[in-house]
Amino acid sequence: MKLRKVTAASATVFALALTATACGGDKNEGGGSGSGDGKTITVGIKFDQPGLGQKTPQGYAGFDVDVATYVAKKLGYNANQIEWKEAKSGDRETMLQRGDVDFIAATYSITPERQEKVDFAGPYLLAHQDVLVRADDNSIKSPADLNDKKLCSVTGSTSAQNVKEKLAPKADLQQYPTYSACLGGLQTKRIDALTTDDSILAGYAAQEQFKGKFKLGGFKMTNENYGIGVKKGSDLKDKINKALEDMVADKSWQKAVDKNLGPADYKNEPAPKIGDIKS
């Protein structure tokens, strides 16, 4: 009788061990392998940039989201296997270094300083610093016309400082907490222009409530090479580069631009060649 109890207990322990092993097989072993064997792949995007990366009641939307979804599919993951994680600007390098995400597509400009910390696939979009003005305002035709105008950007933005220091030193710089607040000021004529990357401006202007109310200046004041960030030394870089080339070749890239940024009459640059970083 005693022997039977021991045998039964051993059988129970063995069964539990098998169950634990089976459960462990479903755990994501790090989609960074790009094999699609893991259950999910974790991708960093912006949650608050309309037209690029935005969390909505219906899910996630924007150009960066479409690019990331296409890339993930090429890596072997369906859309429902993607775990989206918010990647705020100041957190992106840390998130990659810690392995919080497999890759980041979040208006992530490739710079020498960032390349020291992480690797980049791409670029997949060449954006430029620009201004957004009211559709009926024809007084701002060049950066110099921003002198004596009320220029808005978010608090701490380098974009506004770039304009004020290099292009329009007499601009009246207005710093608001969010781009949405700047847009509200632009709409009510409390400010005259909003500045940041043209892709970001186009995303905001493409929102349903703003369609037809604003226009881009088209000034191309800087080059912003958006790349997909991966952990330093990751083998995902080459795989993502191949996926980006496929996205351009099968026209999915242009369709994503038109869908997300086209309503703001965004004149996009042609898809950049992999590794071609414009200074």
XYZ file of C-alpha atoms in Angstrom:
279
model
C 0.000 0.000 0.000
C 2.802 2.342 0.935
C 4.619 1.499 -2.304
C 1.510 2.312 -4.293
C 1.235 5.774 -2.730
C 4.828 6.558 -3.564
C 4.333 5.349 -7.137
C 1.175 7.410 -7.552
C 2.891 10.496 -6.172
C 5.825 9.975 -8.511
C 3.463 9.641 -11.443
C 1.763 12.879 -10.454
C 5.081 14.728 -10.227
C 6.101 13.317 -13.607
C 2.806 14.427 -15.168
C 3.195 17.910 -13.746
C 6.719 18.112 -15.111
C 5.474 17.153 -18.559
C 2.749 19.787 -18.355
C 5.239 22.480 -17.333
C 7.505 21.510 -20.212
C 4.634 21.706 -22.674
C 3.575 25.108 -21.366
C 7.138 26.348 -21.631
C 7.147 25.462 -25.310
C 4.468 28.116 -25.945
C 6.482 30.885 -24.351
C 8.020 33.432 -26.665
C 11.667 32.511 -26.856
C 12.520 35.910 -28.265
C 11.043 36.701 -31.638
C 14.382 38.385 -32.288
C 15.472 35.193 -33.981
C 13.123 36.213 -36.751
C 12.181 32.587 -37.306
C 8.512 32.940 -36.380
C 8.913 29.983 -33.983
C 8.009 32.118 -30.969
C 4.408 32.849 -30.195
C 4.786 36.609 -30.462
C 7.175 39.307 -31.622
C 7.360 42.543 -29.643
C 7.493 45.775 -31.616
C 7.974 49.325 -30.347
C 5.942 52.133 -31.933
C 4.644 55.547 -30.980
C 1.155 55.493 -29.498
C 0.397 59.204 -29.980
C 1.372 60.132 -33.546
C -1.636 60.113 -35.881
C -0.803 58.811 -39.341
C 2.409 57.172 -38.099
C 1.915 55.276 -34.868
C -1.277 55.654 -32.877
C -3.199 53.550 -30.403
C -6.916 53.852 -31.154
C -10.061 52.172 -29.805
C -9.996 50.014 -32.945
C -6.351 49.004 -32.536
C -3.061 50.386 -33.856
C -2.778 52.485 -36.993
C -0.312 54.515 -39.033
C 2.500 54.251 -41.547
C 5.020 52.931 -39.010
C 2.459 50.343 -37.905
C 1.923 49.212 -41.502
C 5.690 48.988 -42.081
C 6.211 47.039 -38.852
C 3.321 44.682 -39.645
C 4.734 43.980 -43.111
C 8.214 43.354 -41.685
C 6.848 41.060 -38.965
C 4.956 39.045 -41.578
C 8.161 38.586 -43.580
C 9.827 37.387 -40.373
C 7.127 34.747 -39.986
C 4.590 36.422 -37.694
C 0.942 37.135 -38.385
C -0.609 40.430 -37.311
C -2.210 38.782 -34.272
C 1.220 37.577 -33.131
C 2.562 41.116 -32.775
C 2.749 42.569 -29.279
C 2.829 46.361 -29.581
C 4.732 48.342 -26.990
C 4.924 52.118 -26.638
C 8.384 53.434 -27.499
C 8.723 57.010 -26.300
C 11.570 58.952 -27.854
C 13.759 59.015 -24.761
C 13.280 55.303 -24.039
C 14.058 53.716 -27.393
C 17.752 52.849 -26.999
C 17.189 51.487 -23.494
C 14.259 49.339 -24.646
C 16.404 47.742 -27.332
C 19.430 47.255 -25.098
C 17.308 45.569 -22.404
C 15.539 43.350 -24.909
C 12.105 44.806 -24.096
C 11.317 44.796 -27.815
C 12.588 42.953 -30.882
C 12.591 46.050 -33.065
C 11.362 49.644 -33.033
C 9.623 51.558 -35.844
C 8.757 54.904 -34.288
C 9.831 57.907 -36.401
C 13.311 56.842 -35.291
C 15.860 59.046 -37.074
C 19.227 57.412 -37.736
C 22.009 59.484 -36.155
C 25.698 58.749 -35.424
C 25.034 59.083 -31.691
C 22.251 56.499 -31.767
C 24.264 54.160 -33.993
C 26.815 53.866 -31.218
C 24.139 52.268 -29.023
C 21.856 50.349 -31.404
C 21.780 49.099 -35.002
C 19.402 50.346 -37.674
C 17.773 48.678 -40.632
C 16.723 51.010 -43.434
C 16.196 53.846 -43.810
C 12.584 53.265 -44.861
C 11.465 56.911 -45.073
C 13.255 60.183 -45.746
C 11.420 62.950 -43.924
C 12.310 66.623 -43.553
C 11.737 69.304 -40.991
C 8.931 71.505 -42.264
C 6.146 73.790 -41.119
C 2.388 73.407 -41.099
C 0.285 76.510 -41.725
C -3.381 77.264 -42.273
C -4.608 76.351 -45.736
C -5.690 79.950 -46.444
C -2.417 81.527 -45.252
C -0.191 82.543 -48.162
C 2.136 84.770 -46.167
C 4.679 82.056 -45.311
C 6.447 80.955 -48.487
C 9.941 80.354 -47.111
C 11.602 79.846 -43.700
C 12.591 83.531 -43.665
C 8.895 84.460 -43.666
C 8.656 82.983 -40.160
C 10.403 86.083 -38.789
C 7.957 87.983 -36.563
C 5.511 85.056 -36.835
C 4.356 82.948 -33.898
C 6.069 79.589 -34.355
C 4.944 76.606 -32.293
C 6.512 73.305 -31.366
C 6.479 71.055 -28.319
C 8.409 72.021 -25.207
C 12.078 71.114 -25.552
C 11.855 70.536 -29.316
C 15.058 70.892 -31.303
C 13.003 71.633 -34.425
C 11.819 75.038 -33.248
C 15.266 75.968 -31.962
C 16.744 75.022 -35.338
C 14.417 77.465 -37.093
C 14.981 80.265 -34.604
C 18.764 79.903 -34.469
C 19.503 79.279 -38.151
C 16.624 80.355 -40.367
C 14.316 82.880 -38.730
C 15.969 84.466 -35.657
C 13.083 86.883 -35.138
C 10.441 84.170 -34.970
C 8.270 84.369 -31.854
C 8.752 80.875 -30.447
C 5.723 79.394 -28.683
C 6.263 76.112 -26.815
C 3.200 73.965 -26.111
C 3.084 70.629 -24.263
C 1.791 68.628 -27.274
C 1.506 68.894 -31.045
C -2.252 68.663 -30.658
C -2.172 71.837 -28.559
C -0.118 73.533 -31.283
C -2.702 72.469 -33.867
C -5.469 73.967 -31.770
C -3.540 77.233 -31.602
C -2.944 77.151 -35.343
C -6.624 76.610 -35.996
C -7.696 79.524 -33.778
C -4.921 81.790 -35.141
C -3.117 82.083 -31.808
C -0.054 80.843 -33.671
C 1.001 81.088 -37.316
C 2.997 77.912 -37.917
C 3.862 74.563 -36.358
C 7.227 72.915 -36.997
C 8.568 69.349 -36.752
C 9.139 66.507 -39.268
C 6.911 66.800 -42.338
C 5.724 63.203 -41.915
C 4.512 63.945 -38.385
C 2.834 67.157 -39.528
C 1.141 65.310 -42.390
C -0.118 62.667 -39.985
C -1.806 65.233 -37.783
C -3.205 67.207 -40.715
C -4.624 64.013 -42.221
C -6.961 63.476 -39.261
C -10.608 63.649 -40.234
C -11.330 66.787 -38.201
C -8.422 68.669 -39.807
C -8.693 67.635 -43.464
C -8.427 70.663 -45.761
C -7.629 73.075 -42.926
C -3.834 73.007 -43.058
C -1.015 72.681 -45.573
C 2.681 71.854 -45.481
C 5.211 74.528 -46.374
C 7.425 72.103 -48.273
C 10.627 73.738 -46.992
C 12.761 70.601 -46.380
C 14.874 72.271 -43.709
C 16.625 69.069 -42.547
C 16.893 65.422 -43.556
C 15.430 62.850 -41.165
C 16.274 59.260 -42.113
C 13.778 56.972 -40.357
C 15.211 53.559 -39.557
C 14.070 50.458 -37.717
C 16.078 50.062 -34.540
C 17.350 46.685 -33.359
C 19.688 45.586 -30.600
C 23.381 46.046 -31.364
C 24.669 43.003 -33.250
C 21.202 41.512 -33.870
C 20.823 39.285 -36.921
C 17.427 40.894 -37.440
C 19.006 43.875 -39.200
C 19.683 42.058 -42.475
C 16.318 40.267 -42.384
C 14.449 43.528 -41.861
C 16.404 45.206 -44.662
C 15.295 42.439 -47.026
C 11.684 42.862 -45.885
C 11.852 46.617 -46.516
C 13.195 46.014 -50.020
C 10.310 43.624 -50.675
C 7.805 46.173 -49.372
C 9.040 48.771 -51.849
C 9.216 46.282 -54.734
C 5.635 45.040 -54.379
C 4.266 48.602 -54.002
C 3.048 48.032 -50.430
C 5.325 50.844 -49.220
C 3.747 53.495 -51.455
C 0.249 52.268 -50.628
C 1.017 52.701 -46.921
C 2.289 56.250 -47.496
C -0.762 57.205 -49.541
C -3.208 55.693 -47.054
C -1.757 57.270 -43.931
C -0.215 60.570 -45.074
C -1.783 61.246 -48.461
C -4.890 63.059 -47.131
C -2.594 65.948 -46.045
C -1.228 66.219 -49.607
C 2.117 64.910 -48.383
C 4.739 64.947 -51.152
C 6.878 62.054 -50.041
C 10.408 61.389 -51.202
C 10.912 58.155 -53.148
C 11.582 55.160 -50.941
C 15.242 55.410 -49.877
C 17.715 52.682 -50.727
C 18.872 50.582 -47.808
C 21.935 52.158 -46.198
C 21.563 55.458 -48.095
C 21.494 57.954 -45.234
C 21.124 61.582 -46.329
C 22.998 64.092 -44.181
